[in-house]
Structures are given as C-alpha cells and as structure tokens.
Amino acid sequence: MSGSFEDRLRCVVGKRPPGIAAAVVRPDGVEAAAGAGCADLARGVDAAPGMVCPWFSMTKIVSATAAMRLVDRGVLDLDEPLLRHIPQLARLRPAASASAITARHLLTHSAGLANPIPLGWIHAADAPAVDQGAFLDRLLARHSRLRFEPGAKSSYSNLSTLALGVAMTALAGASFPDIVQRQVLDPVEMTTTRFSYTEEMGSRAAVGYHPRWSPMRFLLPKWVRGEAVGRWLSLRRFLLDGQAYGGLVGSLEDAARFLQLHLANGAFEGRQILQPETARSMREIVLPGRRFDLGLGWFRPADHRGDAPAFVEHLGGGAGFFNVIRIYPGRSVGIAVMGNATKYDIDAVARLALDLGTA
C-alpha cells in the first residue's frame, strides 16, 4: 500500500468510524502519526493524534504497569494472598478459594471472578468519582460465586482489575488516580491523560458516536444519548465508575508514549521506568483463555494464536469509542489507535504498523 500514513489510514477505515487517529511507534519514538475524519461531526473538528478519548479497558494495561512498578519497588508481592488488603473478597465463595487470590491471579484474569456486563457503570463527566472500595463491594455481593479455582485458567473480568486497584490503594496508601499519576503518567510525560477531563483535555475531547438506528442504543442510559448527526447518534461526555479497569481518558499522543515505554523494555527517554525483565514478563503469554490468552496485563486474542508475526495488545471499547494498543515484539514496532465509534475493524488498522515497516 503506497501513499502517506494518513492516506493509508483513510483507505483502511473509510467513513467508519467518524474519526480515527493512529500512531506507529518504535522504541525510540513515533515513526508516523495521523488522524482521519472528524472528532466532532457537528462542529466539523478534524480527528488528530491530539484528540482525547475515553480509554475504556485500555486503562487495564496502564493499571497493570503501575502495579508492576509497585512490584519492582517491593510494595506489591505478586504471589501474596490479598484478602487482608481487599476485605471485599470475603464476599466470595468458596471462602477458602477466595482467600488464595493473589495479584498474579488478578493481573492474568485467573482469579475466577465473574464478569458481569457493565451496562450503566458510568456517571456524568462532571459528577463526583465513585468510591472504588464500595463499588467493588456492591459488585461482589451480587456476583459472589467464583467460577473456577484461582490459577486454574484465565477468563477476562473487569472485577479482577477493579480488585487489583483496591489492593494497590491499600498497599500504597494513596488513591488509585494518584498511584497511576506517580507511577506511570508523570514518568512517561503523559500530560493529557487523567481519570477526569481537565480544561485542556475537554477542549480536545472527541465526541463518541453510536449507529443511530442500532437497537443497542436503547441499552444506553437516556442521559447519555445526545443529538443525531446523519446516521450517527452522538453521546454526551461520561466517565466509567471503575477507575482501574476503564477510567482513563486521554490522547492518542499519550498512548504512543506509553507504547514506547513497553517497546523499549521499560525505558523512556533514557530513563528506566520499569525493570527490563519486568516489562518483558508482562507480555509473556502464560495462560490460555476462551477469548484472550493472558500475560501480566498484555493479552493476545485466542483467535490470533497462530498469527505471524505474533503480537500482544490491549483493547478498549465501549459506547461511542474503540481503541487498541498493540506490540509486535519480533518487529520492535507497535501501534496505538483511537476511534470515535462503538465498533469498526480495528484489526485492519492495527496491521498498518507492519505495512509501514515494509513500505
């Protein structure tokens, strides 16, 4: 495929989603970045690498990175049972199995926790943040039966990362946003990524869109549904209730910086943020699952096990947005992608990292 990176991006996605931004990253920095389409259809604002989007579950790999920094510092032990740091686990049955849950289980989604559909787990962007411990307690009270023995297999669960965040807060003696700020965002110079919209971020925020005639729109809370723009339904700005599993909002530019950290085995701009062996261990696939094969944060979709070259990634999608950060370790290249539609062919965009490298 010839032409500029922006041309390639436009060719792959067409007009779905309304707007998209992507950056191809190497260990020493961004090789190419571009936007295509509109970040805001009503105002005609172009999509660009600086646009800010909700990260949804792409937050999990940032949470995992913060956790592994605590491991490097001796604050968090991957294999220590966490019941005394997460008292909400006492809700779970069988109790003996729940008492054995460790950070390693939570990072690899092998604790046996349920994964209820997170419909309605959102609040308006200008509303107060949800208390994370109380939120976890409510969810575990409703989903108290472990699905399998901890460590037996992997099964993706938002509750796993939410519980990990509660443990990190107890061990570090700080709020979860403060931990992520100190351990990841500040060291990697991610200045437009937070757990809420700053004034600057708000001015760069993309509008989320969902297909106007999709029956799925009726599953969204009424207050989220905005004005129709052509075939799209715009969504009002919101935040996720669970900070650790999906609460970040931020720019594609910052996602590229984060990706650079992992491509460089934990180093960023000459500074070692994560120990090299720690960064490598995070992308080592250790547990197969029905949907995803898991490492310590990174995963590979089960239907891509045989892909060559192999990759690890983390997706992040929900109402109005779909994102991914992907690493091809054997090629020392990765790609970060953010788009403002609930669903589109994100895999085709992610493969542009390889296309650019062979052009």
mmCIF file of N, CA and C in Angstrom, residues 90-216:
data_model
loop_
_atom_site.group_PDB
_atom_site.id
_atom_site.type_symbol
_atom_site.label_atom_id
_atom_site.label_comp_id
_atom_site.label_asym_id
_atom_site.label_seq_id
_atom_site.Cartn_x
_atom_site.Cartn_y
_atom_site.Cartn_z
ATOM 1 N N ALA A 90 -13.965 -11.208 50.980
ATOM 2 C CA ALA A 90 -14.673 -12.069 51.936
ATOM 3 C C ALA A 90 -16.105 -12.347 51.481
ATOM 4 N N ARG A 91 -16.595 -11.572 50.544
ATOM 5 C CA ARG A 91 -17.928 -11.815 49.969
ATOM 6 C C ARG A 91 -17.971 -13.097 49.128
ATOM 7 N N LEU A 92 -16.809 -13.540 48.668
ATOM 8 C CA LEU A 92 -16.753 -14.611 47.672
ATOM 9 C C LEU A 92 -16.864 -16.002 48.298
ATOM 10 N N ARG A 93 -17.401 -16.911 47.512
ATOM 11 C CA ARG A 93 -17.496 -18.318 47.892
ATOM 12 C C ARG A 93 -17.013 -19.197 46.735
ATOM 13 N N PRO A 94 -16.320 -20.293 47.006
ATOM 14 C CA PRO A 94 -15.933 -20.774 48.332
ATOM 15 C C PRO A 94 -14.884 -19.887 48.996
ATOM 16 N N ALA A 95 -15.019 -19.696 50.302
ATOM 17 C CA ALA A 95 -14.168 -18.772 51.042
ATOM 18 C C ALA A 95 -12.702 -19.180 50.993
ATOM 19 N N ALA A 96 -12.431 -20.484 51.039
ATOM 20 C CA ALA A 96 -11.036 -20.937 51.021
ATOM 21 C C ALA A 96 -10.359 -20.570 49.712
ATOM 22 N N SER A 97 -11.081 -20.657 48.617
ATOM 23 C CA SER A 97 -10.517 -20.288 47.322
ATOM 24 C C SER A 97 -10.303 -18.780 47.242
ATOM 25 N N ALA A 98 -11.273 -18.016 47.732
ATOM 26 C CA ALA A 98 -11.155 -16.562 47.701
ATOM 27 C C ALA A 98 -9.948 -16.089 48.499
ATOM 28 N N SER A 99 -9.648 -16.755 49.597
ATOM 29 C CA SER A 99 -8.524 -16.348 50.442
ATOM 30 C C SER A 99 -7.180 -16.605 49.779
ATOM 31 N N ALA A 100 -7.165 -17.352 48.687
ATOM 32 C CA ALA A 100 -5.914 -17.659 47.980
ATOM 33 C C ALA A 100 -5.637 -16.715 46.822
ATOM 34 N N ILE A 101 -6.550 -15.799 46.523
ATOM 35 C CA ILE A 101 -6.391 -14.910 45.356
ATOM 36 C C ILE A 101 -5.210 -13.972 45.561
ATOM 37 N N THR A 102 -4.371 -13.878 44.519
ATOM 38 C CA THR A 102 -3.173 -13.042 44.549
ATOM 39 C C THR A 102 -3.208 -11.987 43.446
ATOM 40 N N ALA A 103 -2.249 -11.080 43.483
ATOM 41 C CA ALA A 103 -2.135 -10.084 42.413
ATOM 42 C C ALA A 103 -1.849 -10.745 41.077
ATOM 43 N N ARG A 104 -1.080 -11.821 41.080
ATOM 44 C CA ARG A 104 -0.811 -12.523 39.820
ATOM 45 C C ARG A 104 -2.116 -13.043 39.222
ATOM 46 N N HIS A 105 -2.994 -13.595 40.062
ATOM 47 C CA HIS A 105 -4.296 -14.062 39.571
ATOM 48 C C HIS A 105 -5.095 -12.907 38.973
ATOM 49 N N LEU A 106 -5.085 -11.763 39.651
ATOM 50 C CA LEU A 106 -5.876 -10.622 39.174
ATOM 51 C C LEU A 106 -5.314 -10.059 37.874
ATOM 52 N N LEU A 107 -3.998 -9.995 37.761
ATOM 53 C CA LEU A 107 -3.376 -9.475 36.537
ATOM 54 C C LEU A 107 -3.606 -10.384 35.340
ATOM 55 N N THR A 108 -3.620 -11.684 35.571
ATOM 56 C CA THR A 108 -3.807 -12.652 34.479
ATOM 57 C C THR A 108 -5.264 -13.080 34.331
ATOM 58 N N HIS A 109 -6.168 -12.401 35.040
ATOM 59 C CA HIS A 109 -7.601 -12.710 34.975
ATOM 60 C C HIS A 109 -7.869 -14.189 35.260
ATOM 61 N N SER A 110 -7.130 -14.720 36.220
ATOM 62 C CA SER A 110 -7.280 -16.135 36.572
ATOM 63 C C SER A 110 -7.762 -16.321 38.000
ATOM 64 N N ALA A 111 -8.374 -15.291 38.595
ATOM 65 C CA ALA A 111 -8.869 -15.391 39.970
ATOM 66 C C ALA A 111 -10.197 -16.130 40.065
ATOM 67 N N GLY A 112 -10.891 -16.279 38.935
ATOM 68 C CA GLY A 112 -12.195 -16.936 38.948
ATOM 69 C C GLY A 112 -13.363 -15.992 39.160
ATOM 70 N N LEU A 113 -13.104 -14.672 39.111
ATOM 71 C CA LEU A 113 -14.175 -13.700 39.324
ATOM 72 C C LEU A 113 -15.117 -13.636 38.129
ATOM 73 N N ALA A 114 -16.369 -13.337 38.423
ATOM 74 C CA ALA A 114 -17.366 -13.169 37.364
ATOM 75 C C ALA A 114 -17.040 -11.936 36.528
ATOM 76 N N ASN A 115 -17.669 -11.839 35.366
ATOM 77 C CA ASN A 115 -17.508 -10.656 34.516
ATOM 78 C C ASN A 115 -18.878 -10.167 34.061
ATOM 79 N N PRO A 116 -19.647 -9.555 34.995
ATOM 80 C CA PRO A 116 -20.978 -9.048 34.613
ATOM 81 C C PRO A 116 -20.885 -7.975 33.551
ATOM 82 N N ILE A 117 -21.910 -7.891 32.728
ATOM 83 C CA ILE A 117 -21.953 -6.867 31.681
ATOM 84 C C ILE A 117 -22.033 -5.498 32.353
ATOM 85 N N PRO A 118 -21.117 -4.572 32.006
ATOM 86 C CA PRO A 118 -21.021 -3.313 32.749
ATOM 87 C C PRO A 118 -21.975 -2.216 32.291
ATOM 88 N N LEU A 119 -23.158 -2.574 31.849
ATOM 89 C CA LEU A 119 -24.122 -1.566 31.416
ATOM 90 C C LEU A 119 -24.525 -0.685 32.602
ATOM 91 N N GLY A 120 -24.459 0.591 32.398
ATOM 92 C CA GLY A 120 -24.850 1.510 33.445
ATOM 93 C C GLY A 120 -23.766 1.834 34.442
ATOM 94 N N TRP A 121 -22.564 1.250 34.292
ATOM 95 C CA TRP A 121 -21.468 1.529 35.230
ATOM 96 C C TRP A 121 -20.737 2.804 34.804
ATOM 97 N N ILE A 122 -21.483 3.860 34.618
ATOM 98 C CA ILE A 122 -20.908 5.126 34.177
ATOM 99 C C ILE A 122 -21.556 6.268 34.951
ATOM 100 N N HIS A 123 -20.919 7.426 34.918
ATOM 101 C CA HIS A 123 -21.505 8.628 35.509
ATOM 102 C C HIS A 123 -21.112 9.827 34.659
ATOM 103 N N ALA A 124 -21.858 10.907 34.792
ATOM 104 C CA ALA A 124 -21.570 12.115 34.017
ATOM 105 C C ALA A 124 -20.166 12.611 34.327
ATOM 106 N N ALA A 125 -19.524 13.181 33.327
ATOM 107 C CA ALA A 125 -18.125 13.587 33.464
ATOM 108 C C ALA A 125 -17.922 14.633 34.552
ATOM 109 N N ASP A 126 -18.962 15.401 34.873
ATOM 110 C CA ASP A 126 -18.823 16.432 35.903
ATOM 111 C C ASP A 126 -19.337 15.966 37.267
ATOM 112 N N ALA A 127 -19.696 14.692 37.402
ATOM 113 C CA ALA A 127 -20.161 14.145 38.676
ATOM 114 C C ALA A 127 -18.981 13.634 39.494
ATOM 115 N N PRO A 128 -19.123 13.523 40.822
ATOM 116 C CA PRO A 128 -18.027 13.021 41.653
ATOM 117 C C PRO A 128 -17.662 11.584 41.284
ATOM 118 N N ALA A 129 -16.398 11.234 41.490
ATOM 119 C CA ALA A 129 -15.941 9.871 41.245
ATOM 120 C C ALA A 129 -16.614 8.913 42.220
ATOM 121 N N VAL A 130 -16.787 7.682 41.796
ATOM 122 C CA VAL A 130 -17.391 6.634 42.618
ATOM 123 C C VAL A 130 -16.347 6.090 43.588
ATOM 124 N N ASP A 131 -16.755 5.830 44.848
ATOM 125 C CA ASP A 131 -15.853 5.195 45.810
ATOM 126 C C ASP A 131 -15.538 3.779 45.334
ATOM 127 N N GLN A 132 -14.262 3.495 45.101
ATOM 128 C CA GLN A 132 -13.881 2.245 44.446
ATOM 129 C C GLN A 132 -14.089 1.019 45.334
ATOM 130 N N GLY A 133 -13.788 1.142 46.631
ATOM 131 C CA GLY A 133 -13.995 0.017 47.530
ATOM 132 C C GLY A 133 -15.459 -0.328 47.685
ATOM 133 N N ALA A 134 -16.307 0.689 47.829
ATOM 134 C CA ALA A 134 -17.742 0.457 47.955
ATOM 135 C C ALA A 134 -18.323 -0.118 46.667
ATOM 136 N N PHE A 135 -17.824 0.352 45.530
ATOM 137 C CA PHE A 135 -18.274 -0.152 44.227
ATOM 138 C C PHE A 135 -17.928 -1.642 44.096
ATOM 139 N N LEU A 136 -16.681 -2.009 44.438
ATOM 140 C CA LEU A 136 -16.287 -3.418 44.386
ATOM 141 C C LEU A 136 -17.145 -4.253 45.325
ATOM 142 N N ASP A 137 -17.417 -3.751 46.519
ATOM 143 C CA ASP A 137 -18.220 -4.494 47.486
ATOM 144 C C ASP A 137 -19.613 -4.775 46.943
ATOM 145 N N ARG A 138 -20.228 -3.762 46.317
ATOM 146 C CA ARG A 138 -21.568 -3.958 45.755
ATOM 147 C C ARG A 138 -21.558 -5.014 44.660
ATOM 148 N N LEU A 139 -20.545 -4.971 43.814
ATOM 149 C CA LEU A 139 -20.495 -5.922 42.699
ATOM 150 C C LEU A 139 -20.229 -7.344 43.180
ATOM 151 N N LEU A 140 -19.329 -7.497 44.143
ATOM 152 C CA LEU A 140 -19.033 -8.841 44.641
ATOM 153 C C LEU A 140 -20.204 -9.410 45.441
ATOM 154 N N ALA A 141 -20.991 -8.544 46.069
ATOM 155 C CA ALA A 141 -22.184 -9.017 46.766
ATOM 156 C C ALA A 141 -23.178 -9.638 45.786
ATOM 157 N N ARG A 142 -23.211 -9.094 44.566
ATOM 158 C CA ARG A 142 -24.139 -9.615 43.551
ATOM 159 C C ARG A 142 -23.557 -10.788 42.779
ATOM 160 N N HIS A 143 -22.232 -10.880 42.747
ATOM 161 C CA HIS A 143 -21.558 -11.923 41.941
ATOM 162 C C HIS A 143 -20.509 -12.606 42.826
ATOM 163 N N SER A 144 -21.003 -13.326 43.827
ATOM 164 C CA SER A 144 -20.129 -13.825 44.890
ATOM 165 C C SER A 144 -19.587 -15.232 44.650
ATOM 166 N N ARG A 145 -20.056 -15.908 43.641
ATOM 167 C CA ARG A 145 -19.601 -17.276 43.400
ATOM 168 C C ARG A 145 -18.432 -17.276 42.416
ATOM 169 N N LEU A 146 -17.276 -17.801 42.867
ATOM 170 C CA LEU A 146 -16.133 -17.930 41.965
ATOM 171 C C LEU A 146 -16.464 -18.929 40.863
ATOM 172 N N ARG A 147 -16.036 -18.635 39.654
ATOM 173 C CA ARG A 147 -16.350 -19.503 38.513
ATOM 174 C C ARG A 147 -15.415 -20.690 38.415
ATOM 175 N N PHE A 148 -14.221 -20.550 38.998
ATOM 176 C CA PHE A 148 -13.258 -21.651 38.999
ATOM 177 C C PHE A 148 -12.207 -21.373 40.058
ATOM 178 N N GLU A 149 -11.387 -22.370 40.344
ATOM 179 C CA GLU A 149 -10.335 -22.242 41.336
ATOM 180 C C GLU A 149 -9.280 -21.251 40.848
ATOM 181 N N PRO A 150 -8.861 -20.304 41.692
ATOM 182 C CA PRO A 150 -7.841 -19.332 41.270
ATOM 183 C C PRO A 150 -6.596 -20.010 40.715
ATOM 184 N N GLY A 151 -6.173 -19.539 39.528
ATOM 185 C CA GLY A 151 -4.989 -20.076 38.870
ATOM 186 C C GLY A 151 -5.265 -21.211 37.911
ATOM 187 N N ALA A 152 -6.506 -21.735 37.888
ATOM 188 C CA ALA A 152 -6.797 -22.904 37.052
ATOM 189 C C ALA A 152 -6.830 -22.556 35.568
ATOM 190 N N LYS A 153 -7.312 -21.382 35.227
ATOM 191 C CA LYS A 153 -7.387 -20.935 33.841
ATOM 192 C C LYS A 153 -7.580 -19.435 33.833
ATOM 193 N N SER A 154 -7.747 -18.868 32.662
ATOM 194 C CA SER A 154 -7.937 -17.431 32.539
ATOM 195 C C SER A 154 -9.303 -17.130 31.941
ATOM 196 N N SER A 155 -9.973 -16.142 32.520
ATOM 197 C CA SER A 155 -11.249 -15.688 31.990
ATOM 198 C C SER A 155 -11.394 -14.201 32.316
ATOM 199 N N TYR A 156 -11.402 -13.388 31.289
ATOM 200 C CA TYR A 156 -11.350 -11.927 31.401
ATOM 201 C C TYR A 156 -12.450 -11.395 32.302
ATOM 202 N N SER A 157 -12.087 -10.469 33.204
ATOM 203 C CA SER A 157 -13.054 -9.922 34.143
ATOM 204 C C SER A 157 -12.686 -8.502 34.553
ATOM 205 N N ASN A 158 -13.621 -7.564 34.380
ATOM 206 C CA ASN A 158 -13.420 -6.210 34.885
ATOM 207 C C ASN A 158 -13.223 -6.196 36.398
ATOM 208 N N LEU A 159 -13.875 -7.127 37.093
ATOM 209 C CA LEU A 159 -13.771 -7.163 38.547
ATOM 210 C C LEU A 159 -12.358 -7.486 39.007
ATOM 211 N N SER A 160 -11.621 -8.250 38.202
ATOM 212 C CA SER A 160 -10.245 -8.575 38.571
ATOM 213 C C SER A 160 -9.401 -7.314 38.694
ATOM 214 N N THR A 161 -9.473 -6.444 37.694
ATOM 215 C CA THR A 161 -8.654 -5.243 37.719
ATOM 216 C C THR A 161 -9.179 -4.237 38.732
ATOM 217 N N LEU A 162 -10.487 -4.183 38.928
ATOM 218 C CA LEU A 162 -11.049 -3.326 39.970
ATOM 219 C C LEU A 162 -10.523 -3.742 41.336
ATOM 220 N N ALA A 163 -10.497 -5.054 41.604
ATOM 221 C CA ALA A 163 -9.975 -5.558 42.877
ATOM 222 C C ALA A 163 -8.491 -5.262 43.021
ATOM 223 N N LEU A 164 -7.735 -5.395 41.941
ATOM 224 C CA LEU A 164 -6.312 -5.070 41.989
ATOM 225 C C LEU A 164 -6.106 -3.610 42.371
ATOM 226 N N GLY A 165 -6.918 -2.721 41.812
ATOM 227 C CA GLY A 165 -6.819 -1.300 42.142
ATOM 228 C C GLY A 165 -7.081 -1.036 43.620
ATOM 229 N N VAL A 166 -8.041 -1.741 44.203
ATOM 230 C CA VAL A 166 -8.329 -1.592 45.636
ATOM 231 C C VAL A 166 -7.130 -2.042 46.458
ATOM 232 N N ALA A 167 -6.497 -3.161 46.056
ATOM 233 C CA ALA A 167 -5.308 -3.634 46.765
ATOM 234 C C ALA A 167 -4.161 -2.640 46.657
ATOM 235 N N MET A 168 -3.949 -2.083 45.489
ATOM 236 C CA MET A 168 -2.860 -1.118 45.290
ATOM 237 C C MET A 168 -3.068 0.115 46.164
ATOM 238 N N THR A 169 -4.321 0.560 46.269
ATOM 239 C CA THR A 169 -4.631 1.716 47.103
ATOM 240 C C THR A 169 -4.295 1.437 48.567
ATOM 241 N N ALA A 170 -4.662 0.243 49.043
ATOM 242 C CA ALA A 170 -4.374 -0.115 50.435
ATOM 243 C C ALA A 170 -2.871 -0.218 50.685
ATOM 244 N N LEU A 171 -2.144 -0.826 49.771
ATOM 245 C CA LEU A 171 -0.713 -1.054 49.966
ATOM 246 C C LEU A 171 0.107 0.222 49.817
ATOM 247 N N ALA A 172 -0.279 1.083 48.878
ATOM 248 C CA ALA A 172 0.495 2.298 48.624
ATOM 249 C C ALA A 172 0.047 3.477 49.480
ATOM 250 N N GLY A 173 -1.129 3.355 50.111
ATOM 251 C CA GLY A 173 -1.606 4.431 50.948
ATOM 252 C C GLY A 173 -1.939 5.690 50.185
ATOM 253 N N ALA A 174 -2.456 5.540 48.978
ATOM 254 C CA ALA A 174 -2.813 6.681 48.133
ATOM 255 C C ALA A 174 -4.001 6.289 47.283
ATOM 256 N N SER A 175 -4.702 7.285 46.730
ATOM 257 C CA SER A 175 -5.824 6.978 45.842
ATOM 258 C C SER A 175 -5.299 6.337 44.568
ATOM 259 N N PHE A 176 -6.178 5.601 43.891
ATOM 260 C CA PHE A 176 -5.732 4.942 42.672
ATOM 261 C C PHE A 176 -5.286 5.941 41.603
ATOM 262 N N PRO A 177 -6.025 7.033 41.363
ATOM 263 C CA PRO A 177 -5.520 8.017 40.392
ATOM 264 C C PRO A 177 -4.150 8.570 40.762
ATOM 265 N N ASP A 178 -3.903 8.798 42.040
ATOM 266 C CA ASP A 178 -2.593 9.311 42.447
ATOM 267 C C ASP A 178 -1.491 8.286 42.188
ATOM 268 N N ILE A 179 -1.784 7.009 42.437
ATOM 269 C CA ILE A 179 -0.797 5.958 42.173
ATOM 270 C C ILE A 179 -0.432 5.937 40.695
ATOM 271 N N VAL A 180 -1.430 5.933 39.828
ATOM 272 C CA VAL A 180 -1.177 5.886 38.382
ATOM 273 C C VAL A 180 -0.437 7.135 37.923
ATOM 274 N N GLN A 181 -0.814 8.270 38.493
ATOM 275 C CA GLN A 181 -0.131 9.519 38.147
ATOM 276 C C GLN A 181 1.356 9.437 38.462
ATOM 277 N N ARG A 182 1.679 8.979 39.655
ATOM 278 C CA ARG A 182 3.080 8.950 40.087
ATOM 279 C C ARG A 182 3.868 7.833 39.425
ATOM 280 N N GLN A 183 3.228 6.693 39.219
ATOM 281 C CA GLN A 183 3.959 5.530 38.732
ATOM 282 C C GLN A 183 4.052 5.450 37.213
ATOM 283 N N VAL A 184 3.092 6.063 36.496
ATOM 284 C CA VAL A 184 3.077 5.928 35.035
ATOM 285 C C VAL A 184 2.956 7.278 34.327
ATOM 286 N N LEU A 185 1.905 8.013 34.599
ATOM 287 C CA LEU A 185 1.614 9.194 33.791
ATOM 288 C C LEU A 185 2.723 10.240 33.860
ATOM 289 N N ASP A 186 3.181 10.564 35.054
ATOM 290 C CA ASP A 186 4.247 11.563 35.179
ATOM 291 C C ASP A 186 5.576 11.075 34.608
ATOM 292 N N PRO A 187 6.049 9.864 34.953
ATOM 293 C CA PRO A 187 7.334 9.412 34.408
ATOM 294 C C PRO A 187 7.359 9.314 32.884
ATOM 295 N N VAL A 188 6.201 9.015 32.275
ATOM 296 C CA VAL A 188 6.137 8.844 30.822
ATOM 297 C C VAL A 188 5.638 10.125 30.138
ATOM 298 N N GLU A 189 5.512 11.204 30.899
ATOM 299 C CA GLU A 189 5.140 12.514 30.360
ATOM 300 C C GLU A 189 3.808 12.483 29.615
ATOM 301 N N MET A 190 2.852 11.752 30.206
ATOM 302 C CA MET A 190 1.511 11.654 29.639
ATOM 303 C C MET A 190 0.668 12.785 30.240
ATOM 304 N N THR A 191 0.804 13.968 29.671
ATOM 305 C CA THR A 191 0.248 15.176 30.274
ATOM 306 C C THR A 191 -1.226 15.406 29.958
ATOM 307 N N THR A 192 -1.765 14.689 28.985
ATOM 308 C CA THR A 192 -3.178 14.850 28.638
ATOM 309 C C THR A 192 -3.920 13.532 28.809
ATOM 310 N N THR A 193 -3.598 12.810 29.876
ATOM 311 C CA THR A 193 -4.312 11.587 30.243
ATOM 312 C C THR A 193 -4.545 11.614 31.749
ATOM 313 N N ARG A 194 -5.807 11.491 32.153
ATOM 314 C CA ARG A 194 -6.189 11.546 33.563
ATOM 315 C C ARG A 194 -7.440 10.681 33.774
ATOM 316 N N PHE A 195 -7.934 10.661 35.007
ATOM 317 C CA PHE A 195 -9.174 9.959 35.309
ATOM 318 C C PHE A 195 -10.383 10.901 35.284
ATOM 319 N N SER A 196 -10.183 12.103 34.809
ATOM 320 C CA SER A 196 -11.257 13.056 34.565
ATOM 321 C C SER A 196 -10.752 14.049 33.521
ATOM 322 N N TYR A 197 -11.656 14.850 32.986
ATOM 323 C CA TYR A 197 -11.276 15.816 31.957
ATOM 324 C C TYR A 197 -10.755 17.098 32.602
ATOM 325 N N THR A 198 -9.517 17.463 32.302
ATOM 326 C CA THR A 198 -9.047 18.797 32.651
ATOM 327 C C THR A 198 -9.601 19.779 31.623
ATOM 328 N N GLU A 199 -9.419 21.070 31.880
ATOM 329 C CA GLU A 199 -9.911 22.070 30.931
ATOM 330 C C GLU A 199 -9.268 21.886 29.560
ATOM 331 N N GLU A 200 -7.948 21.639 29.540
ATOM 332 C CA GLU A 200 -7.274 21.443 28.257
ATOM 333 C C GLU A 200 -7.772 20.194 27.559
ATOM 334 N N MET A 201 -7.913 19.102 28.310
ATOM 335 C CA MET A 201 -8.396 17.861 27.718
ATOM 336 C C MET A 201 -9.802 18.020 27.174
ATOM 337 N N GLY A 202 -10.636 18.764 27.896
ATOM 338 C CA GLY A 202 -12.000 18.972 27.435
ATOM 339 C C GLY A 202 -12.061 19.689 26.099
ATOM 340 N N SER A 203 -11.139 20.617 25.877
ATOM 341 C CA SER A 203 -11.126 21.350 24.613
ATOM 342 C C SER A 203 -10.673 20.472 23.452
ATOM 343 N N ARG A 204 -10.027 19.342 23.756
ATOM 344 C CA ARG A 204 -9.534 18.432 22.716
ATOM 345 C C ARG A 204 -10.344 17.134 22.648
ATOM 346 N N ALA A 205 -11.423 17.054 23.414
ATOM 347 C CA ALA A 205 -12.173 15.806 23.534
ATOM 348 C C ALA A 205 -12.958 15.486 22.270
ATOM 349 N N ALA A 206 -12.845 14.246 21.819
ATOM 350 C CA ALA A 206 -13.654 13.760 20.703
ATOM 351 C C ALA A 206 -15.054 13.421 21.210
ATOM 352 N N VAL A 207 -16.022 13.531 20.328
ATOM 353 C CA VAL A 207 -17.394 13.129 20.629
ATOM 354 C C VAL A 207 -17.547 11.660 20.248
ATOM 355 N N GLY A 208 -18.157 10.876 21.128
ATOM 356 C CA GLY A 208 -18.420 9.479 20.814
ATOM 357 C C GLY A 208 -19.689 9.322 19.995
ATOM 358 N N TYR A 209 -19.696 8.324 19.105
ATOM 359 C CA TYR A 209 -20.852 8.102 18.236
ATOM 360 C C TYR A 209 -21.242 6.625 18.209
ATOM 361 N N HIS A 210 -22.548 6.415 18.123
ATOM 362 C CA HIS A 210 -23.122 5.073 18.004
ATOM 363 C C HIS A 210 -24.070 5.092 16.810
ATOM 364 N N PRO A 211 -24.158 4.004 16.041
ATOM 365 C CA PRO A 211 -25.091 3.999 14.900
ATOM 366 C C PRO A 211 -26.508 4.400 15.336
ATOM 367 N N ARG A 212 -27.066 5.372 14.625
ATOM 368 C CA ARG A 212 -28.330 5.989 15.032
ATOM 369 C C ARG A 212 -29.475 4.991 15.121
ATOM 370 N N TRP A 213 -29.499 4.024 14.216
ATOM 371 C CA TRP A 213 -30.647 3.122 14.154
ATOM 372 C C TRP A 213 -30.366 1.771 14.815
ATOM 373 N N SER A 214 -29.227 1.617 15.449
ATOM 374 C CA SER A 214 -28.919 0.356 16.134
ATOM 375 C C SER A 214 -29.812 0.181 17.358
ATOM 376 N N PRO A 215 -30.456 -0.986 17.521
ATOM 377 C CA PRO A 215 -31.289 -1.198 18.724
ATOM 378 C C PRO A 215 -30.479 -1.165 20.009
ATOM 379 N N MET A 216 -29.158 -1.342 19.905
ATOM 380 C CA MET A 216 -28.305 -1.298 21.083
ATOM 381 C C MET A 216 -28.347 0.076 21.766
#
